[in-house]
mmCIF file of C-alpha atoms in Angstrom:
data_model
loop_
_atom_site.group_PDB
_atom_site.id
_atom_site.type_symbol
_atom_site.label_atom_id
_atom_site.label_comp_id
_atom_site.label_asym_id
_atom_site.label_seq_id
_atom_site.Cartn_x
_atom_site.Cartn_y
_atom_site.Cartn_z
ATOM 1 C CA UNK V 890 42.406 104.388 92.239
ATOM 2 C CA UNK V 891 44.662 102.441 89.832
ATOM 3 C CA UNK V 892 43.451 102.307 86.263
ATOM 4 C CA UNK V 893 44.785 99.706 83.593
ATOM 5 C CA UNK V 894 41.941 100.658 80.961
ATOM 6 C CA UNK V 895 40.640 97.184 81.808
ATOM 7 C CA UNK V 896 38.660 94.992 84.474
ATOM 8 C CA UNK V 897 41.441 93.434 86.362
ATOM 9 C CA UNK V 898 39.328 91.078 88.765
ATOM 10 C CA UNK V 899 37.998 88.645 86.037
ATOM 11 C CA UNK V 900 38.980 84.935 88.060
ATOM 12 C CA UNK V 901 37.070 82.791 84.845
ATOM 13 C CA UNK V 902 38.676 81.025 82.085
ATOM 14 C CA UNK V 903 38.158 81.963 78.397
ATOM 15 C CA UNK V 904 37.929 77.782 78.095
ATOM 16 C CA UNK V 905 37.092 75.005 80.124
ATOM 17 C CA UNK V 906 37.222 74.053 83.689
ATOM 18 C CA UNK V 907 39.878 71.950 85.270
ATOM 19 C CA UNK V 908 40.050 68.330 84.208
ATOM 20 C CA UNK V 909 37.812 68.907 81.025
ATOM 21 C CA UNK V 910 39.323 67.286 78.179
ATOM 22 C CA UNK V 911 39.829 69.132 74.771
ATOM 23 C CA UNK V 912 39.810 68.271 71.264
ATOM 24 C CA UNK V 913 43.174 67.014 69.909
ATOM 25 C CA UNK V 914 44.244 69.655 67.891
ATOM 26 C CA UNK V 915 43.433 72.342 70.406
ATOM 27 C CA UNK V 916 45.844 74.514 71.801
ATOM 28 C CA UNK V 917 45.304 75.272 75.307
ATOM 29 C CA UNK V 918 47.166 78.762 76.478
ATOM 30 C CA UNK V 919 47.938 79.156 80.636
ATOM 31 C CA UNK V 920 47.459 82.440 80.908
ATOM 32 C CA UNK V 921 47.555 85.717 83.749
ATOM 33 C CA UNK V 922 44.728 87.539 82.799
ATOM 34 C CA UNK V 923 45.864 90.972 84.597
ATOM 35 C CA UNK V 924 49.302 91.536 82.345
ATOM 36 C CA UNK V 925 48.062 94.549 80.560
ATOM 37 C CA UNK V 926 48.821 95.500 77.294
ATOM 38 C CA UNK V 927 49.789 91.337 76.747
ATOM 39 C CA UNK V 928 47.041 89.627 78.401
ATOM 40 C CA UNK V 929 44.167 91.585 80.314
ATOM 41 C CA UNK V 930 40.080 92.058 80.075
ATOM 42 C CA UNK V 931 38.734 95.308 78.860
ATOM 43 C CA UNK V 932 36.247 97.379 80.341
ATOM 44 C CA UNK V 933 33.373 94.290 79.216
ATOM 45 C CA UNK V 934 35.742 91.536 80.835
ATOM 46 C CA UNK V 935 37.004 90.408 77.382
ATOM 47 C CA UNK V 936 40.078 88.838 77.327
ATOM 48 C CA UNK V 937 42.737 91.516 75.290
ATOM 49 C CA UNK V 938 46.199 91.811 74.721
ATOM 50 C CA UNK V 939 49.591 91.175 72.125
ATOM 51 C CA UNK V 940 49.522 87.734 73.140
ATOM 52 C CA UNK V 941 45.962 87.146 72.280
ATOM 53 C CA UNK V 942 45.584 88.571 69.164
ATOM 54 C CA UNK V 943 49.035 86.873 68.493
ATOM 55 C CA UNK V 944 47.946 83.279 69.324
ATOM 56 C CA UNK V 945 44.881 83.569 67.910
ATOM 57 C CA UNK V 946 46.655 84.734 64.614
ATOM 58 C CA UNK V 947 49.424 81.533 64.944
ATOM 59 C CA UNK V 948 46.655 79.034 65.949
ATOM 60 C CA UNK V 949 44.707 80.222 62.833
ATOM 61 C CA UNK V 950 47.773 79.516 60.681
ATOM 62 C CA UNK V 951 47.769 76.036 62.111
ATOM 63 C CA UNK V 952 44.264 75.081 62.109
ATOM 64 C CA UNK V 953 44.156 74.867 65.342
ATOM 65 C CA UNK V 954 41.844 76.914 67.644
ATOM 66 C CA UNK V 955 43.019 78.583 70.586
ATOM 67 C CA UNK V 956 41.354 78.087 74.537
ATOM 68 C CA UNK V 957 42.948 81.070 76.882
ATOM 69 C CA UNK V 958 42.727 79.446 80.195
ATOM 70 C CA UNK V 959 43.486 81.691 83.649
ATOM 71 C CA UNK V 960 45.724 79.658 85.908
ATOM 72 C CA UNK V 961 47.853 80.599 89.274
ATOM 73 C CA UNK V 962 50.780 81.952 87.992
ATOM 74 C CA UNK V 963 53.253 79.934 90.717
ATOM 75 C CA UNK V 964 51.973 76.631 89.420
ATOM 76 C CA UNK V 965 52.239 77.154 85.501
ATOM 77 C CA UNK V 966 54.968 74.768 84.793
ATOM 78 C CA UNK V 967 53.055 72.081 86.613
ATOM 79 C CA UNK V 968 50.462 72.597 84.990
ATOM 80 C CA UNK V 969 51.736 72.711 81.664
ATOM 81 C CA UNK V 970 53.651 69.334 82.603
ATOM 82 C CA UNK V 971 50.855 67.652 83.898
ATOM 83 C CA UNK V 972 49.060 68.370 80.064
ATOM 84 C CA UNK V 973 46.783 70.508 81.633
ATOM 85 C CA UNK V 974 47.610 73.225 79.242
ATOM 86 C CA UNK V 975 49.920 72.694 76.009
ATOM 87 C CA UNK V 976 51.463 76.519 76.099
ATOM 88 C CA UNK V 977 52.478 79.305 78.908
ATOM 89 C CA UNK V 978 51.848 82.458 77.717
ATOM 90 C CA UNK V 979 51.547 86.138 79.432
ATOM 91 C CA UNK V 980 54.559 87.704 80.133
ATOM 92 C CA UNK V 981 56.896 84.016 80.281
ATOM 93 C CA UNK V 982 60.795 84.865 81.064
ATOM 94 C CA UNK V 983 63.606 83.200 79.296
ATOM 95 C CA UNK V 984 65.588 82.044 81.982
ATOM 96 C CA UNK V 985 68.509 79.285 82.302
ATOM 97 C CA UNK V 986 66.774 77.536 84.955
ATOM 98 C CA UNK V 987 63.332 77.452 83.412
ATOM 99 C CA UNK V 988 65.332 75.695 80.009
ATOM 100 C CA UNK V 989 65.848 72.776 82.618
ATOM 101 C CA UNK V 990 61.994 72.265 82.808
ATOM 102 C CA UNK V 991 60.334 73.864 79.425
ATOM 103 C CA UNK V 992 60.850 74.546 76.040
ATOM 104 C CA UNK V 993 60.894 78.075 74.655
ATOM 105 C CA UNK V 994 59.782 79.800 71.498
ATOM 106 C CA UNK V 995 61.755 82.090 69.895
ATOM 107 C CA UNK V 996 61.791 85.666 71.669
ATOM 108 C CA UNK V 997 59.132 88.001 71.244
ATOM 109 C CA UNK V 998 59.290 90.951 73.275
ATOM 110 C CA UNK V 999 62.369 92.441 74.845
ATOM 111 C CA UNK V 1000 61.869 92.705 78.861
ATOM 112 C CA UNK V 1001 63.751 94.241 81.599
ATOM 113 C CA UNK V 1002 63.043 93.817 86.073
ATOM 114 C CA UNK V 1003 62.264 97.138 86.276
ATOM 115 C CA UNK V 1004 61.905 99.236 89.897
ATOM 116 C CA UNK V 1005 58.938 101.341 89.982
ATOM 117 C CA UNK V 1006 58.033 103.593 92.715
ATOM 118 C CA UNK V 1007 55.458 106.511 93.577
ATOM 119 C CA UNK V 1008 56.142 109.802 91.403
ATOM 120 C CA UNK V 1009 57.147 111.538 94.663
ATOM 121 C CA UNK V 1010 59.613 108.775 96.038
ATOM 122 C CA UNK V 1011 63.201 109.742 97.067
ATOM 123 C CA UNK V 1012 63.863 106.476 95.406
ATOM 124 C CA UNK V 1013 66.150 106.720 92.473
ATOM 125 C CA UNK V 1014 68.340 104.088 91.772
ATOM 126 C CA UNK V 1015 68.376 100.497 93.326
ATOM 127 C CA UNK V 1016 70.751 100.891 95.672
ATOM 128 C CA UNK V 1017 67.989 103.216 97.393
ATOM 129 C CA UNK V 1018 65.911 100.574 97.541
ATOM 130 C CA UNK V 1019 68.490 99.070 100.318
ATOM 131 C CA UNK V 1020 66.476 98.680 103.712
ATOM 132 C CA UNK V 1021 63.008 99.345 102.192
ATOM 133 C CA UNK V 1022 60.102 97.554 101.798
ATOM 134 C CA UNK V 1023 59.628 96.040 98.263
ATOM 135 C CA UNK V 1024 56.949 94.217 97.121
ATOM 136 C CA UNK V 1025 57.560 91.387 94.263
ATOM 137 C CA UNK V 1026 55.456 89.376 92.034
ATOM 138 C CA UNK V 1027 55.211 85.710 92.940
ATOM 139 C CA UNK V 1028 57.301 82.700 91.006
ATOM 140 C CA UNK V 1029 58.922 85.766 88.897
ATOM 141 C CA UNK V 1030 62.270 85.732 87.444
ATOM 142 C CA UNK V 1031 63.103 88.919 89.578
ATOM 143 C CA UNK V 1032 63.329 86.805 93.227
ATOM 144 C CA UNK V 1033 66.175 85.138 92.476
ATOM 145 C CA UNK V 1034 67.969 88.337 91.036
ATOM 146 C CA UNK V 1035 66.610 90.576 93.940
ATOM 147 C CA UNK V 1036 67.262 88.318 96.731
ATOM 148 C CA UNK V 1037 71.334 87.852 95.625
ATOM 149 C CA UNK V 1038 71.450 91.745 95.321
ATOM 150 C CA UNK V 1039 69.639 92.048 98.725
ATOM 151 C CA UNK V 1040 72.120 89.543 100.647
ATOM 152 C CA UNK V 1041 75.046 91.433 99.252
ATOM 153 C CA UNK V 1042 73.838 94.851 100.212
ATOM 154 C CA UNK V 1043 73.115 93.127 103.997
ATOM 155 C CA UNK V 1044 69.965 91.532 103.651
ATOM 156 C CA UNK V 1045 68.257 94.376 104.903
ATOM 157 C CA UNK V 1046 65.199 94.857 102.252
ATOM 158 C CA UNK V 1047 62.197 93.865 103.392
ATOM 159 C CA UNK V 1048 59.674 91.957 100.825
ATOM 160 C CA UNK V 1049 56.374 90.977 100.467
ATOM 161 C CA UNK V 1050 55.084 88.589 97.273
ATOM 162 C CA UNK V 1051 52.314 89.247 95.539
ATOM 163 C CA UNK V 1052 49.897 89.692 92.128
ATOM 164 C CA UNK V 1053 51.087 92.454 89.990
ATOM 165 C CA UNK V 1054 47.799 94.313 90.234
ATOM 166 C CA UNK V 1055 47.984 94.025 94.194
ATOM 167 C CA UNK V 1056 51.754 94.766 94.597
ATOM 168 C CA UNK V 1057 50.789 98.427 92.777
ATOM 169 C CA UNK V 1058 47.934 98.818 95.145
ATOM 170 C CA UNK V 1059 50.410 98.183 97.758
ATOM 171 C CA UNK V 1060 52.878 101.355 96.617
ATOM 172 C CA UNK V 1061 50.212 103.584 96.448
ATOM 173 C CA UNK V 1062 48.765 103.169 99.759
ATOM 174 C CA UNK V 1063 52.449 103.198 100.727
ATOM 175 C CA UNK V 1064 52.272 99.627 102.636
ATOM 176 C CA UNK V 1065 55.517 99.109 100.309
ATOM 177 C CA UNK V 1066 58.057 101.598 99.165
ATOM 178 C CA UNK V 1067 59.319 99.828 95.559
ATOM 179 C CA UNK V 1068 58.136 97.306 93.339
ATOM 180 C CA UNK V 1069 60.144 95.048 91.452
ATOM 181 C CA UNK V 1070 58.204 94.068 88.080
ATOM 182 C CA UNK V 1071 58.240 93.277 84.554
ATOM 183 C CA UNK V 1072 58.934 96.445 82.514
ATOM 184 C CA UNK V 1073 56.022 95.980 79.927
ATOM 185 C CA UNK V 1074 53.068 95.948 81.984
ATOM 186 C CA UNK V 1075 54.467 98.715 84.073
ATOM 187 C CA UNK V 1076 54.972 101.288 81.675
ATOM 188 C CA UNK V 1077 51.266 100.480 80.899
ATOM 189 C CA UNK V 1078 50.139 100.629 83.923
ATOM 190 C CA UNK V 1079 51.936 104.033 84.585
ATOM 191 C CA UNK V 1080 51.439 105.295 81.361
ATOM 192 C CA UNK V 1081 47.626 104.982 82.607
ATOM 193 C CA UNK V 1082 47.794 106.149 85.083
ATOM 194 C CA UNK V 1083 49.723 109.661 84.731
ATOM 195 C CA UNK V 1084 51.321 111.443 87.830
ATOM 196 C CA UNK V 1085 51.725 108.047 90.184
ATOM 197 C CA UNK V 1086 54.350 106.686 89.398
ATOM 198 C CA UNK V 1087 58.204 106.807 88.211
ATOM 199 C CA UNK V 1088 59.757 104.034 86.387
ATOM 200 C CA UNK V 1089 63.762 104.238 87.362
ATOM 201 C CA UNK V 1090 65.945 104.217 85.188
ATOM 202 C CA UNK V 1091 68.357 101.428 86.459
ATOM 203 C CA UNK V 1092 66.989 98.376 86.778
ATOM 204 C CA UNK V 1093 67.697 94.789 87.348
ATOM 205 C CA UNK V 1094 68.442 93.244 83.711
ATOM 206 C CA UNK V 1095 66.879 92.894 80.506
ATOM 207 C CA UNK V 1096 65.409 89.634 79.595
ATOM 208 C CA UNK V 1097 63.132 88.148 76.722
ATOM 209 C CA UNK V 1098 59.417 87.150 76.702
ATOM 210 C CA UNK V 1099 58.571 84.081 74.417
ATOM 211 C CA UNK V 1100 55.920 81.526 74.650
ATOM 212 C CA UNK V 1101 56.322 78.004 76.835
ATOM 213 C CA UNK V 1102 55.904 74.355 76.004
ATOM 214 C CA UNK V 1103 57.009 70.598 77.149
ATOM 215 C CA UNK V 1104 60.392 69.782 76.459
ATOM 216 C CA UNK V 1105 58.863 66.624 74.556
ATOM 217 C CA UNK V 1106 57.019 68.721 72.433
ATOM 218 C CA UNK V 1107 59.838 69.539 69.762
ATOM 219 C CA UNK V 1108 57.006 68.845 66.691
ATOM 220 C CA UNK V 1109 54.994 71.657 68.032
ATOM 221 C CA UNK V 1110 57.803 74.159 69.238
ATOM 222 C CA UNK V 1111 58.970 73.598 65.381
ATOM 223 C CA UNK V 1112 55.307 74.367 63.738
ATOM 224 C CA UNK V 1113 55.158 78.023 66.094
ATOM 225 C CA UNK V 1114 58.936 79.120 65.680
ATOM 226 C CA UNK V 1115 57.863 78.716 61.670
ATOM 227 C CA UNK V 1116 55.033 80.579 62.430
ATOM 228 C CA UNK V 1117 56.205 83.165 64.277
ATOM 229 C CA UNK V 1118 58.942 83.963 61.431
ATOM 230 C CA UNK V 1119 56.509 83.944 58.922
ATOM 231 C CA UNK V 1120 54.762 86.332 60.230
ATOM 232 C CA UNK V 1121 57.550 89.037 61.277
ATOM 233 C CA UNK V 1122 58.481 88.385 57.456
ATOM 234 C CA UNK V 1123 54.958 89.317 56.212
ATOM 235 C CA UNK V 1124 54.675 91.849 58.620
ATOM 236 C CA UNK V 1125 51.985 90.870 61.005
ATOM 237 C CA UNK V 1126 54.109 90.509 63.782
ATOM 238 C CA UNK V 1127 54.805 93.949 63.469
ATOM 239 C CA UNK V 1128 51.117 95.287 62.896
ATOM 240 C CA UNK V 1129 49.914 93.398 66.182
ATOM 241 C CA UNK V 1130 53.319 94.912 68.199
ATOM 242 C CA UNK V 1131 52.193 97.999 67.285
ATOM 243 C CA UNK V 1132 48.857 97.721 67.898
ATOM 244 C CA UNK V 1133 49.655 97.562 71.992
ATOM 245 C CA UNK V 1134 52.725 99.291 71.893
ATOM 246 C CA UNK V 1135 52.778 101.764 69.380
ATOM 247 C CA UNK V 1136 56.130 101.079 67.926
ATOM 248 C CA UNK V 1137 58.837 97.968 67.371
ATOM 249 C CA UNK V 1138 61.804 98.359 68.589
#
């Protein structure tokens, strides 16, 4: 049984439904709701996490309240371009492509595509992962760098796409062999859950988590960059880091 110290199955938003409209000076967050310790529900289905105690802290600062709303992760740029939500939030890479399409806020949380297997896995570096079945999380930033490693080691790792929650249900029933994921929710998630698994220690890159907006919106990307400095100066940013991860690096 995998344990995250939280409800992972909650499918409702912490706001409205689709197509309601919001007040004008609400911010409206697109959100995974199963990226524990930055955006999960507890035990009581409460939405928890660094980013919500963080955006509830910034949209304080601005007067502006905050509306978490779940969304399918493949779709959140369209969704944030189509106004249906004014920020991305939840574990967002910085990536050069995604610059094309979105605005970024300044980096909050250092990253890395990390390999994670079962605790008793002959896997140990990524070049054992060659010919096995990996599972991936969908529309992440580690496709693109896992397929181009994949076609130059012959294309002969086999993948399947799916939710983070259900690609670690996958490698301990042993349907899949690796899983390629963000580093922060899996050393939750194995932290947790002591004895499964073994994060390796080569991985795939390091990358940055920050917060996503509209390329249009340059007023608003100004007001949270301010906000977020502000508050590493007065030392919030650090109280709330440490809150869900114990220590800043």
């Amino acid at each position: 049984m995998l344990i995250a110290g939280a409800c992972l199955l909650g499918i409702l938003a912490d706001g409205t439904g689709p197509g309601t409209a919001q007040a004008e000076d609400t911010l409206t967050v697109g959100i995974s709701d199963d990226v524990p310790p930055i955006c999960f529900r507890d035990n009581e289905s409460k939405l928890v996490g660094f980013d919500v105690d963080l955006l509830q802290e910034i949209g304080k600062r601005l007067s502006r309240p905050i509306v978490f709303k779940v969304i399918e992760w493949d779709k959140k740029i369209e969704e944030l371009n189509s106004k249906n939500i004014d920020l991305i939030a939840s574990n967002l890479s910085i990536t050069e492509e995604r610059k094309k399409v979105i605005a970024y806020t300044e980096p909050l949380i250092q990253n890395a595509q990390a390999i994670i297997v079962n605790a008793t896995s002959p896997i140990h570096t990524k070049n054992d992962i060659i010919g096995k079945k990996v599972c991936l999380l969908q529309d992440s930033n580690s496709i693109p760098i896992v397929e181009r490693f994949n076609v130059k080691s012959g294309s002969t790792i086999k993948f399947s796409f799916s939710s983070l929650h259900d690609c670690l249900i996958s490698l301990i029933s042993e349907e899949v062999e690796a899983a390629v994921l963000d580093l922060t929710p899996l050393t939750y998630y194995s932290n947790q859950n002591p004895g499964q698994f073994r994060i390796l220690a080569d991985h795939f890159g390091e990358d940055d988590l920050a917060y996503g907006l509209r390329l249009s919106d340059r007023a608003l990307l100004t007001q949270l960059n301010e906000t977020i400095r502000a508050m590493q100066l007065d030392g919030t940013m650090k109280s709330i880091h440490e809150r869900w991860f114990g220590s800043v690096k």
